[in-house]
Amino acid sequence: MSAVHARLVRALENAAPGSVRTRATDRLGLAHDASHYLLAPQAVLVPRGATEVAALIRAAAAVGLGVTFRSGGTSLSGQAGTDQLLMDVRRHFRQIEVLDGGARVRVQPGAVLRQVNARLAPHGRRLGPDPASESACTVGGVIANNSSGMTCGTHANTYQTLESLTLVLASGTVLDTGAPDADAVLRHHEPSLAAALLSLRDRVRGNLDSVRRIEQQFAMKNTMGYGLNSLLDHDSPAQILAHLLIGSEGTLGFVASAVFRTVPLARHASTGLVVFPTLREAVAAMPELVAAGPAAVELLDAESLRVSGRSADMEAALLVEWQEEDLSLLAEREAAAHRLLGTSLSRDAAGRAALWHTRKGLYAAVAGARPAGTVALLEDVAVPVPVLADLCDDLTALFDRHGYERSVIFGHAKDGNLHFMLTERFGDGDSRRYAAFTEDMVDAVLGRGGTLKAEHGTGRVMAPFVRRQYGDELFDVMVAIKRACDPAGTLNPGVLLTDDPAAHLKHLKPVVAVESEVDRCVECGYCEPVCPSRDLTTTPRQRIVLRRELAAATAAGDLPLAEELAREYQYDAVDTCAVDGMCATACPVLINTGDLTKRLRASTVSPAQQRAWGSAARHWDGVSRAMKLALNTAAAGPFVARAATRLPGLPRWSPDLPRGGARRRPAPVSSPDALYLPSCLSTLFAPADGGAGVPAAVRRLAARAGLRLSVPAGIGDLCCGTPWSSKGLPDGYEIMRQRVRAAVGDPAVPVITDAASCTEGFERLLPGVPVVDAVAWVASEVLPRLRVTRRLPSLALHPTCSSVRLGLDGAIAAVAGAIADRVDIPEGWQCCAFAGDRGLLHPELTASATRAEAESVRRGVYAAHASVNRTCEIGLTRSTGETYHHLLELLDQATEE
């Protein structure tokens, strides 16, 4: 670190102690977002509140560096990257407070949109904006980009549903625009800003051409430049400022929290996919279709349909949906739609979800199918609906003229809002084709009376064209707004406004092909909210981009950087990856980053370790009993155990770990109803306090239902194989696979096991064999034959990552609902990251992953706590202080005669 850089870090640390990150992993891991731009920050700032944000902005200004805010990293226009200071405002800004029975909600910028809507759903409400990235984008980005989406149009977007903001200005002033004295506070602390806002308001209103142009531009979805409609729609300086912040992309201030008015959550919906012979015919159907009042009309061209798995013969389609509170009104809509479109709509939840999953994941799916080494460019424009078909023709002609093959057009057709995607190779530094195409595209869109950015924000990609869209007068107004709010230019320099006509051609992201498991990654960030290590070390996206950065550094001959990245990667990315596969459930191109982690772990395994684990697979009964004995010994001698397990590479013992369990013993029967393979977790770990253990519970439940279970000979030596697969130990895994296959044979009945992670393991180990989780088997075969005699008033339930991937939600809900009057999945639920031995090797991983859920559990009062995996029970017991049992143990207790 240079002396100058060291002084910079000290100044920032003095402003907010503990908030500065300068490691290569931290800087380069957050440098990547969903856009096609890449800038490496000099430092990452992680403030813990608005006061620290203000202090850091002042400190940055004092040393002459800009600050860019970064939250979900799903923005597509380059507005969340910088080569100066990058501020992470996701980690410590996630609070959600439902107000007035859901009519309003106060949210911090790091809260994920889907999580906010989950909090509002019990009240029958949701946020107005509904972007396709709602599973990953955060409220901060929604505000910064004035997000809209599928159904909200311009009537329920971020701008229209905002009530107030708490913001931090470049000077460090903190202002609550919802306070009764907000205008007085603004005039007192920022007199020149308050005066400038009123002066600009009057300047715009006094120019009829400006008024006409603003009204025309903002009749459409429009996120190009600043929201100048604020100067027409609002009178007071505080309200003008609040609404200018919407869509300002972090260039005018930081939004510490926002209060939104919510919209009703329609209880009933009907959806359909209408196919057309050509794209023009699909668009031509729009006026009559829009008159029928659909909530959403989504356009998909032939390439979109092909990539999403639809018929290759389809040329164009409209995904349409009507939403109503009243079923009779929905039936009328369906009948009218059938007369108009000649097709039937469906209310089937699964079918509708599949259609919307296809549409919402379209960008990433199309981008994931791009050639290796290319980057996906997603543009976003809007024009008046009557000329939408003409613009589609314009774009198709431009694709041909500039040689962009297999380009895709889709979007929110009801709003005249098109998205189109190109693939480009920037690795050779040649951007001439992209530059020429952009110039022609700008002319085409503006020639049709449109806007160059409808909902993705101006960013870097369209900043050079703001003046061309608005004209000199309104561009000068925007410059004056920026100067009034941020005189030193500290906030997000180079974004939204620029004098550089080639700014959109700089800092373009090269894509390095590194590993087959992850090369499809488009860095969209959809995986991040479900990753249990995201607050401790890295996320799946960061694991992938750090591999790309390592490859780039190696190729460039920057060996010090490559060595630093490789050294930090071991703990940050490999050791603390839970390998839970939840990233694959969120990834539009189905990347399981755990596959990469397993291979990397395998590459570090020595021949001696392979032999040792192979021997363990041959003698698993003895090994598991030895581990059981070790736990019992540790419990008897805790001081020695604690010291011994501090040695590198050994699991860490702590007093909250259970003692060893019971040896599994065979119990074969003839003509069984199921073949039962109790998990070896019941040998390693004793049941939770006061419980009989899940193997005993499963047997008793089956007996009460009159069903027979057979436990095969040699059960003690059988395992699902996860200890070997998760560590990258193929030899031991194959030994166990053969052993289990021989014990199971070709059963005529289902094979059941009692830990969700083991169910997944046996499914992989025994392809073609009907493997069923014990909870699912009990829900379908046993529960209908039982009589519940003792119900619980309340139950806190922790589904596991494996149960989610296995699709056990329904079965778990059925069993839980049978024994408890109220079943809660606590706020903040996610994978607990105990992950076999990860919770023992790295207990800090489980502590981080369960922190939010544990806080929610502690706020509630529950009669019992349950999960469906013994290690998850241990992890949640450790983090919450409450005893967790297997759900089937509680069912056993509730149905005792």
Short mmCIF file of C-alpha atoms in Angstrom, two decimals, residues 107 156 192 284 343 440 461 520 549 552 600 660 758 859:
data_model
loop_
_atom_site.label_atom_id
_atom_site.label_comp_id
_atom_site.label_asym_id
_atom_site.label_seq_id
_atom_site.Cartn_x
_atom_site.Cartn_y
_atom_site.Cartn_z
CA VAL A 107 -37.85 0.30 4.07
CA ALA A 156 -47.61 2.82 -9.58
CA SER A 192 -28.55 27.66 -1.22
CA ALA A 284 -50.33 -4.60 -33.96
CA THR A 343 -57.23 -18.44 -26.60
CA ASP A 440 -28.13 4.45 -35.06
CA VAL A 461 -24.46 3.63 -21.04
CA ARG A 520 -22.55 -19.17 -18.35
CA GLU A 549 -10.19 -11.82 -11.89
CA ALA A 552 -7.17 -12.14 -15.83
CA LEU A 600 -11.69 -26.94 -6.14
CA GLY A 660 -23.09 -39.07 20.47
CA CYS A 758 -29.63 -37.42 3.13
CA ARG A 859 -38.86 -11.82 19.21
#
